[in-house]
mmCIF file of C-alpha atoms in Angstrom:
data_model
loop_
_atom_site.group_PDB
_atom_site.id
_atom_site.type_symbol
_atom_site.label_atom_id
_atom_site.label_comp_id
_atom_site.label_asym_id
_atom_site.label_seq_id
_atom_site.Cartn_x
_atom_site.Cartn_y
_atom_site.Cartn_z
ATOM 1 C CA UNK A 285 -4.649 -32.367 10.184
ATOM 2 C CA UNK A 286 -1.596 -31.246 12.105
ATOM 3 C CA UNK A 287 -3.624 -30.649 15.502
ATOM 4 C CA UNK A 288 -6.357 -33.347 15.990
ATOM 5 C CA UNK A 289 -6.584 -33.582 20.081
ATOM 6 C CA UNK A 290 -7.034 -31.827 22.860
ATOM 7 C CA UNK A 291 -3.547 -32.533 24.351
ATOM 8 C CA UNK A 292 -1.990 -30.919 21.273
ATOM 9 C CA UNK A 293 -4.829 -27.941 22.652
ATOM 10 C CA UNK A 294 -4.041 -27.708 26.063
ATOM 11 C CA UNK A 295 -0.074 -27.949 25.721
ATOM 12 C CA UNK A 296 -0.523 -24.210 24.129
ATOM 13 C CA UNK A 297 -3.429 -23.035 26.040
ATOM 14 C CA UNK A 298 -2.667 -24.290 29.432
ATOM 15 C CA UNK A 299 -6.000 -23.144 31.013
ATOM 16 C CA UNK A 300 -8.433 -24.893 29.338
ATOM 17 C CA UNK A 301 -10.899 -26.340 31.659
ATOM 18 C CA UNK A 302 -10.596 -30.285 32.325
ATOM 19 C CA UNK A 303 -13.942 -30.808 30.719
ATOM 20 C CA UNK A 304 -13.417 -29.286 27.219
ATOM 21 C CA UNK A 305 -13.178 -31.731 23.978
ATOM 22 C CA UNK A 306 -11.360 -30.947 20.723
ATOM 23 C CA UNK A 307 -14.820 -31.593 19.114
ATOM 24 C CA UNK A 308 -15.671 -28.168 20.879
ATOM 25 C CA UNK A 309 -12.571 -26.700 18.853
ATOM 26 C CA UNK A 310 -12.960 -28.844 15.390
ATOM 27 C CA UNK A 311 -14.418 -25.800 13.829
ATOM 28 C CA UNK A 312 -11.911 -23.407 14.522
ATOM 29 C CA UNK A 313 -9.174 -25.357 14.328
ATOM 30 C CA UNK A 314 -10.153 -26.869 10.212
ATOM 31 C CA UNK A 315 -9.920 -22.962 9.710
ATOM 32 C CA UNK A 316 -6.771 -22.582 11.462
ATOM 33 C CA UNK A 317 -5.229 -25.630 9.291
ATOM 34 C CA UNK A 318 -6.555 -24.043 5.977
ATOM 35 C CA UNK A 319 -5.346 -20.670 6.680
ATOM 36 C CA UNK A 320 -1.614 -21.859 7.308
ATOM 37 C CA UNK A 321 -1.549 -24.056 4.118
ATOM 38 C CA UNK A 322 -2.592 -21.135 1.825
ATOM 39 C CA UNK A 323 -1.088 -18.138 3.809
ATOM 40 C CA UNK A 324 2.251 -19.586 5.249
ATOM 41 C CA UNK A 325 3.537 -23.138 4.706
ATOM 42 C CA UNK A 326 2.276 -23.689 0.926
ATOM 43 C CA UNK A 327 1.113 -27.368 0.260
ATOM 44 C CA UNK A 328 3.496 -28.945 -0.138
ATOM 45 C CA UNK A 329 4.834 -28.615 3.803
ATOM 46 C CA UNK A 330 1.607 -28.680 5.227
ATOM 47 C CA UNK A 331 0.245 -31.987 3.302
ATOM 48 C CA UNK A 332 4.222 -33.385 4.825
ATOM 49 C CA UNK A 333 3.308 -32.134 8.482
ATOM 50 C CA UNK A 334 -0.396 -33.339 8.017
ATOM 51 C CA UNK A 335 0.575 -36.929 6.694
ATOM 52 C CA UNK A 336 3.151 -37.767 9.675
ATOM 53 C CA UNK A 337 6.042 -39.176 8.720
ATOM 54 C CA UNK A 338 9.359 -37.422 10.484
ATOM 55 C CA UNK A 339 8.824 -33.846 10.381
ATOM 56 C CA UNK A 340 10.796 -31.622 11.486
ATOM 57 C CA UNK A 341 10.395 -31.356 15.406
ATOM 58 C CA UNK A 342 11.051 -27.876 15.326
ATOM 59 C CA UNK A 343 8.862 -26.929 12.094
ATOM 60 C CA UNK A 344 5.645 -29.253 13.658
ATOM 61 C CA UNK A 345 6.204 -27.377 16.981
ATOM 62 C CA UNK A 346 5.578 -23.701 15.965
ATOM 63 C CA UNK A 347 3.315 -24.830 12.993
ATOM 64 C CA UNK A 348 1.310 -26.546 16.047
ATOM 65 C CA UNK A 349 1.460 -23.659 18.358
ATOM 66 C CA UNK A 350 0.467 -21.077 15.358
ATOM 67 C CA UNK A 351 -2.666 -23.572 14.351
ATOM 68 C CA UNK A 352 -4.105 -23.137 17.945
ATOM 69 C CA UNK A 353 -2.980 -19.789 18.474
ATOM 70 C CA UNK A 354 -4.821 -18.888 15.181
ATOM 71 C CA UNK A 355 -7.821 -21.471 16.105
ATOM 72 C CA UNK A 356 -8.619 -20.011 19.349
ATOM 73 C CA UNK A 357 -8.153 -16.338 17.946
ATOM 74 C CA UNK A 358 -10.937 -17.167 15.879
ATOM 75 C CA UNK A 359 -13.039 -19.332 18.136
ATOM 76 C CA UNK A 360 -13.192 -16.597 21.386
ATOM 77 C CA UNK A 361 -15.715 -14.473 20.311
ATOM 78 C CA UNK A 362 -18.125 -17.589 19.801
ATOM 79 C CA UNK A 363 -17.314 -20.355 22.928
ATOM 80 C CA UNK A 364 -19.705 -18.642 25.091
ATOM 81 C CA UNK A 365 -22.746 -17.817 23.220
ATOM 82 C CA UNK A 366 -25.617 -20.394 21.863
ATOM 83 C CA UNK A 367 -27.707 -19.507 19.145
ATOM 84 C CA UNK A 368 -31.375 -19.861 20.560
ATOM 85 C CA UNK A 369 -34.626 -18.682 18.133
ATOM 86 C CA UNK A 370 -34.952 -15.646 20.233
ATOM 87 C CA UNK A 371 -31.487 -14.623 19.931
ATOM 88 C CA UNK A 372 -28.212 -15.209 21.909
ATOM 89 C CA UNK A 373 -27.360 -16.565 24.951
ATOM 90 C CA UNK A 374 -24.410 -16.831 27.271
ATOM 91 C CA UNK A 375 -23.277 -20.148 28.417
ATOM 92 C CA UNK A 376 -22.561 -20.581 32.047
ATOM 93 C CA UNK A 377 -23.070 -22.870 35.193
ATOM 94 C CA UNK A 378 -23.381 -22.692 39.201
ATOM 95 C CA UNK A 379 -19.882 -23.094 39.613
ATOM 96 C CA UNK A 380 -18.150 -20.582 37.209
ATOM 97 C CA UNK A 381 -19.173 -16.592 36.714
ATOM 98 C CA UNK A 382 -18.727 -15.677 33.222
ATOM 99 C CA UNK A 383 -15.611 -13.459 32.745
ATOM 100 C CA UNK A 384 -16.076 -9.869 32.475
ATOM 101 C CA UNK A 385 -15.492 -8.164 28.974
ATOM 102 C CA UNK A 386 -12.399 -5.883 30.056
ATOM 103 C CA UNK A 387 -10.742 -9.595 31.345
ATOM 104 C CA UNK A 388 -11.949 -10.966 27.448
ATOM 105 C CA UNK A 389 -10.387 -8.506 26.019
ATOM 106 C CA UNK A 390 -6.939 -8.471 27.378
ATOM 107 C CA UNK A 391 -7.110 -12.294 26.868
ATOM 108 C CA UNK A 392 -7.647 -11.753 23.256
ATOM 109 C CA UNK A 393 -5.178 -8.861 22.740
ATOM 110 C CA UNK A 394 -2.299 -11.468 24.601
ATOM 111 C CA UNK A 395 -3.419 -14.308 22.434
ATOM 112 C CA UNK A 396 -3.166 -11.911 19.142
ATOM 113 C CA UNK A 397 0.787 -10.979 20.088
ATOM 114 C CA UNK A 398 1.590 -14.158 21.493
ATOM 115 C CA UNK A 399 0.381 -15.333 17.232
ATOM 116 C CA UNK A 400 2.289 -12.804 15.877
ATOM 117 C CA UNK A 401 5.505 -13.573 17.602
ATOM 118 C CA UNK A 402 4.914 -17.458 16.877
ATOM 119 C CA UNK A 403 4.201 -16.673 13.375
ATOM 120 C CA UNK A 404 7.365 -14.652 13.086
ATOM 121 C CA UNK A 405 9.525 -17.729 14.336
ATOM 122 C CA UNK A 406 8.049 -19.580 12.099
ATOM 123 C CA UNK A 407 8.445 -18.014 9.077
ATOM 124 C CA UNK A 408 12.314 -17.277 10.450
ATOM 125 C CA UNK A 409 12.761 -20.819 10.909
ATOM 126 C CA UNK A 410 11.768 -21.402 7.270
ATOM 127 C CA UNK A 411 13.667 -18.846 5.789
ATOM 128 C CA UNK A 412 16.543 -20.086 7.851
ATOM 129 C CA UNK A 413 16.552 -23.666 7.002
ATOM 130 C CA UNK A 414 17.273 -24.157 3.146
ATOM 131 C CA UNK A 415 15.801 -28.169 3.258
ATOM 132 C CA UNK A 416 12.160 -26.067 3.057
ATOM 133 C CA UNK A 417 13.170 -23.745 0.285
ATOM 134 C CA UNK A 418 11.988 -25.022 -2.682
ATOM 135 C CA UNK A 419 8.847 -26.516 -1.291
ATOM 136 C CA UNK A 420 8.311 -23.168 0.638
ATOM 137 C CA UNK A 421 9.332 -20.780 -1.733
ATOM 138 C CA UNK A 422 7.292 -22.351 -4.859
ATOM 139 C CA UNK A 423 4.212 -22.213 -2.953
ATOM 140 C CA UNK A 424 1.378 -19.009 -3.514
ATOM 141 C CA UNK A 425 1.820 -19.008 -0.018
ATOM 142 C CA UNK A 426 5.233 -17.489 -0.175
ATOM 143 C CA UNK A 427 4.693 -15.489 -2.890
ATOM 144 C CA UNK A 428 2.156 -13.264 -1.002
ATOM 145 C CA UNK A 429 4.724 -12.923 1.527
ATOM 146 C CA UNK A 430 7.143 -12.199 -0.736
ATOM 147 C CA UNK A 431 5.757 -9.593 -3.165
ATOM 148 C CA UNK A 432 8.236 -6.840 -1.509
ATOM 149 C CA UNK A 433 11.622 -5.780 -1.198
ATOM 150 C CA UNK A 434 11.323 -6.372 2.707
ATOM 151 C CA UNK A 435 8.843 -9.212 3.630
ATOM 152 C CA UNK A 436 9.560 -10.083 7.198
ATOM 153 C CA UNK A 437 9.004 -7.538 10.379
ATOM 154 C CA UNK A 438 12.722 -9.163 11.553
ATOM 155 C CA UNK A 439 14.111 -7.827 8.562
ATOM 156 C CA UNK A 440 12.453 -4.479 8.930
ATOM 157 C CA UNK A 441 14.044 -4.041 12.177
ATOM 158 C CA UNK A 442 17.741 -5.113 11.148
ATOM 159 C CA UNK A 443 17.395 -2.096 8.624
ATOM 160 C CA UNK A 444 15.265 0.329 10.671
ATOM 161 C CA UNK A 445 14.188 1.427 14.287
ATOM 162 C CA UNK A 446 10.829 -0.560 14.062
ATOM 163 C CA UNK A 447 9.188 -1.500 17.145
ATOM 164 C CA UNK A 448 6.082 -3.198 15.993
ATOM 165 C CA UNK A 449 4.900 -6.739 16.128
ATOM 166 C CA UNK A 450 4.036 -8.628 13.072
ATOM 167 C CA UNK A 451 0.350 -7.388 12.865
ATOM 168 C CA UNK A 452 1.890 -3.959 12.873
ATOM 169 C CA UNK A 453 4.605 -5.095 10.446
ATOM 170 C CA UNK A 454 1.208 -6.222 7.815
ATOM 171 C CA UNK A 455 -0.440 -3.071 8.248
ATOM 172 C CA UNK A 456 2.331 -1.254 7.011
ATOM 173 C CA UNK A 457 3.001 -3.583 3.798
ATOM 174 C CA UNK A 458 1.073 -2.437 1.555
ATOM 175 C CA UNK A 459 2.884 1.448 2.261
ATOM 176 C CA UNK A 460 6.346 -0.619 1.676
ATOM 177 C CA UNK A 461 5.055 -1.871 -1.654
ATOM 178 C CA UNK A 462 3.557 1.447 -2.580
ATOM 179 C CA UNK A 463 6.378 3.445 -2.104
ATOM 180 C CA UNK A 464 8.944 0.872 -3.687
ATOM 181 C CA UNK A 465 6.883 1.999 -7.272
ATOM 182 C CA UNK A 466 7.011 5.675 -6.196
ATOM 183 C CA UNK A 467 10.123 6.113 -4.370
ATOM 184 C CA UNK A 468 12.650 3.052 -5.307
ATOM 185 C CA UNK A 469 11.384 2.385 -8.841
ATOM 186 C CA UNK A 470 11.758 5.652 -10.645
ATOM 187 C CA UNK A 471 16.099 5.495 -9.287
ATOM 188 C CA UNK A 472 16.462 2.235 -10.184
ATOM 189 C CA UNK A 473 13.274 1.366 -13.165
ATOM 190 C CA UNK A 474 10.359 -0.724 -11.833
ATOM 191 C CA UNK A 475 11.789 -3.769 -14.185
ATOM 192 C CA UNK A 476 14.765 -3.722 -12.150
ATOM 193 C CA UNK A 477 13.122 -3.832 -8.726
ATOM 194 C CA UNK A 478 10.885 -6.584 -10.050
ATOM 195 C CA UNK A 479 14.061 -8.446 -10.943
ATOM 196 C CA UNK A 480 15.599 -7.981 -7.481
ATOM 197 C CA UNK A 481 12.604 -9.084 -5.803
ATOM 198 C CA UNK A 482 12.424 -12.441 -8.034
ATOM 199 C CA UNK A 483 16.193 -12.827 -7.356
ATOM 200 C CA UNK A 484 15.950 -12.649 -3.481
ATOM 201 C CA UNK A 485 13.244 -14.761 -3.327
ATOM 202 C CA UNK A 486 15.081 -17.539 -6.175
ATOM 203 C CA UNK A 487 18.299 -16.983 -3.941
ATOM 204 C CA UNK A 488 19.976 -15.901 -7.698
ATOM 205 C CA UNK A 489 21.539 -12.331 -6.594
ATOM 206 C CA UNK A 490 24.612 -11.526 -8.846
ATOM 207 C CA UNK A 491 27.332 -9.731 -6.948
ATOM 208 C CA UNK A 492 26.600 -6.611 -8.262
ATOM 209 C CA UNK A 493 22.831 -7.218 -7.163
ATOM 210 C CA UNK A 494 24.352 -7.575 -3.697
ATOM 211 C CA UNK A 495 26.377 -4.439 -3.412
ATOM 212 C CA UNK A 496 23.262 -2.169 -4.174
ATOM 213 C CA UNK A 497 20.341 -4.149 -2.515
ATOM 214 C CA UNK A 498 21.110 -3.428 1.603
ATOM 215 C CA UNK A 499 20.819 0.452 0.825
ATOM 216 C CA UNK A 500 17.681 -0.102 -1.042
ATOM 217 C CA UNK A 501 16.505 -1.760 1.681
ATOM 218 C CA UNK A 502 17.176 0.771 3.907
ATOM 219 C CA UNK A 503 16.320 3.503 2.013
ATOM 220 C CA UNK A 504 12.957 1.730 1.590
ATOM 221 C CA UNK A 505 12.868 0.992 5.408
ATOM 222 C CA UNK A 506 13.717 4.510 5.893
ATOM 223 C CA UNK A 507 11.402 6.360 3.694
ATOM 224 C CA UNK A 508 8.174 4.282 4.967
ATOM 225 C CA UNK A 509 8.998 5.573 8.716
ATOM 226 C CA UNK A 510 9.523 8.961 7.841
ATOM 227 C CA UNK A 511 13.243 9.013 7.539
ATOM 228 C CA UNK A 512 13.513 10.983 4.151
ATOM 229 C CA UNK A 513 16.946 12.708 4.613
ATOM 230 C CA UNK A 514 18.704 9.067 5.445
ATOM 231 C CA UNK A 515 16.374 7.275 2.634
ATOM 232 C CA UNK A 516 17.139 10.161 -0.494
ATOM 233 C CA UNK A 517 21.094 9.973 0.866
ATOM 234 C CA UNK A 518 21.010 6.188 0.813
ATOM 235 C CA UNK A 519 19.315 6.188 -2.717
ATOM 236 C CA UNK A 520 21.388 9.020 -4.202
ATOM 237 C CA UNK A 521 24.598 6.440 -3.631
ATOM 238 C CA UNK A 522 22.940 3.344 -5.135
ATOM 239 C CA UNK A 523 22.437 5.487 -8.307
ATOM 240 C CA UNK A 524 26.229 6.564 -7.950
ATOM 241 C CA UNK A 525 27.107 2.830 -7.732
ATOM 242 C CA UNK A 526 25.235 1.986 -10.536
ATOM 243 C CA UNK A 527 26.287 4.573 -12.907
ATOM 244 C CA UNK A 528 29.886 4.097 -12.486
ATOM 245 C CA UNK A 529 29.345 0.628 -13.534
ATOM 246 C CA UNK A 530 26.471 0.083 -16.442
ATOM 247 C CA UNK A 531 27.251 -2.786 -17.456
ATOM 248 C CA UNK A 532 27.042 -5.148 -14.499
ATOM 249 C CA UNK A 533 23.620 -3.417 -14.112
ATOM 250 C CA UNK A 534 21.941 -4.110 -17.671
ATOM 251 C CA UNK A 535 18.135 -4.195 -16.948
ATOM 252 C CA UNK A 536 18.546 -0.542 -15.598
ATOM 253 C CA UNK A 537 20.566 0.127 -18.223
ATOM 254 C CA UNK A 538 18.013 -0.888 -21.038
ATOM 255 C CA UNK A 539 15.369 0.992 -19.189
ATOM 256 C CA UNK A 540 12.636 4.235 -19.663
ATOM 257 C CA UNK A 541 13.762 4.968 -16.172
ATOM 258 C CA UNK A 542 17.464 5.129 -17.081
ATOM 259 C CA UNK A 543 16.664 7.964 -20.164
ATOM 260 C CA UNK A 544 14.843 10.519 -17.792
ATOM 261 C CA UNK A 545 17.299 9.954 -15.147
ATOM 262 C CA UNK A 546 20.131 10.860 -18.044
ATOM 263 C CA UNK A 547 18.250 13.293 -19.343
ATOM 264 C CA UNK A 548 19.275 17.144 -17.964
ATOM 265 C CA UNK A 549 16.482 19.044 -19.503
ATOM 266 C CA UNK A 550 16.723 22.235 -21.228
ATOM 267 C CA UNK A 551 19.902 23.951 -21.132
ATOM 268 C CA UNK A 552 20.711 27.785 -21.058
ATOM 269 C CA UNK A 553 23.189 28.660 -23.636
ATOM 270 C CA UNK A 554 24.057 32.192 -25.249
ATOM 271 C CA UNK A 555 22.975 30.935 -28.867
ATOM 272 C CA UNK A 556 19.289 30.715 -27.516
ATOM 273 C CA UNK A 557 17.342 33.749 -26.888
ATOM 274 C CA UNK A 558 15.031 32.141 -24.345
ATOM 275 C CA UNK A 559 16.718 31.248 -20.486
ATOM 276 C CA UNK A 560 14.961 29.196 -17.757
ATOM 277 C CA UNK A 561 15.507 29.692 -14.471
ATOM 278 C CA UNK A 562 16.355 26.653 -12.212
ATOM 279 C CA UNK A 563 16.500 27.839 -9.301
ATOM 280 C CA UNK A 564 19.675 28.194 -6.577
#
């Protein structure tokens, strides 16, 4: 385990009283230490931060403040009840009044955006440091944080005015990888999106892969948060890009996507006796 005391506890959550044990956190904290292998670090980093050795400082530091973070977010709602067989109870004693439920609440609302932000550093300081990459990015871990265009709220707000916390970030996911198949996908073919995705995450983006993927980005970015007239502009210019040059583009080029975009539809000519009408 990367947190097995109480010191490790109480260096992140200051006021915990004197008399509290890590035994009274074990619990929570096992499901802390499972959750960050299989949803963040991958094995292969956790088993290295578990095992000791000479980790990181930096990496063991936010991995440890996440783990608590995340272990006491789950613990809260249970470190004042006992199960009795005719129902619950709340713990207390003479010297301490048990803390009213507006005063719980805030307390778990702080602790929830204090773990986002920590959770966001860490997965920055990851990304940033290339020694993790191949143990990091080989993990299932990664690849459920990587299964979109944009994968990181930090990113969403270099492309974007985004104001929300990582939470906020999550909740809006699964409307970034929605509307990369309806919106991105149908400009630039689904198999070519699935190749810049597997590219970005490999760190094998061509040149030509470069030029075209910050305005898909932010046409993405854009469309999600309602910022259509930005997010068709920013897509109409990738497709200009990438039909002016074919050939450094050949997965679009080979694709469905590429035929309907070439193809003009029915055309009015004086030989034909029937004439649609396309509007103005």
């Amino acid at each position: 385990m990367i947190v097995s005391t109480i010191e490790q506890i109480k260096a992140v959550i200051p006021n915990i009283a004197a008399e509290v044990e890590f035994l009274d956190f074990e619990s929570y904290v096992q499901s802390a230490e499972t959750w960050i292998d299989k949803s963040i670090l991958g094995n292969t980093i956790y088993n290295s931060l578990s095992e000791g050795g000479e980790p990181d400082p930096v990496l063991i530091h936010l991995s440890t403040n996440v783990i608590v973070l995340k272990a006491y977010s789950i613990g809260i709602p249970f470190m004042d009840l006992i199960q009795t067989q005719n129902g619950f109870g709340v713990i207390s004693d003479k010297n301490r009044s048990p803390a009213s439920k507006n005063r719980v609440d805030r307390l778990i609302k702080h602790n929830e955006k204090r773990l986002d932000s920590e959770i966001e550093w860490l997965m920055n300081y990851l990304e940033d440091n290339s020694e993790f990459h191949n143990d990091w990015k080989s993990s299932p871990a990664y690849s459920l944080l990587s299964d979109c265009l944009i994968s990181t709220s930090r990113e969403m707000k270099r492309l974007v005015k985004f104001e929300g916390n990582r939470s906020e970030f999550l909740f809006l996911k699964p409307v970034l990888i929605s509307q990369s198949s309806l919106f991105i996908a149908p400009t630039i073919s689904k198999a070519y999106l699935d190749e810049l995705i597997a590219k970005q995450n490999n760190n094998t983006l061509s040149d030509a892969d470069k030029l075209v993927l910050p305005s898909i980005k932010q046409a993405l970015a854009c469309h999600v948060t309602n910022r259509t007239d930005l997010s068709y502009s920013l897509l109409s210019n990738v497709r200009n890009i990438i039909d002016k040059d074919l050939e450094s583009y050949p997965t679009y080029s080979a694709s469905e996507e590429k035929e309907v975009n070439d193809n003009v539809g029915f055309e009015n000519s004086i030989e034909n006796s029937f004439f649609v009408f396309k509007g103005f």
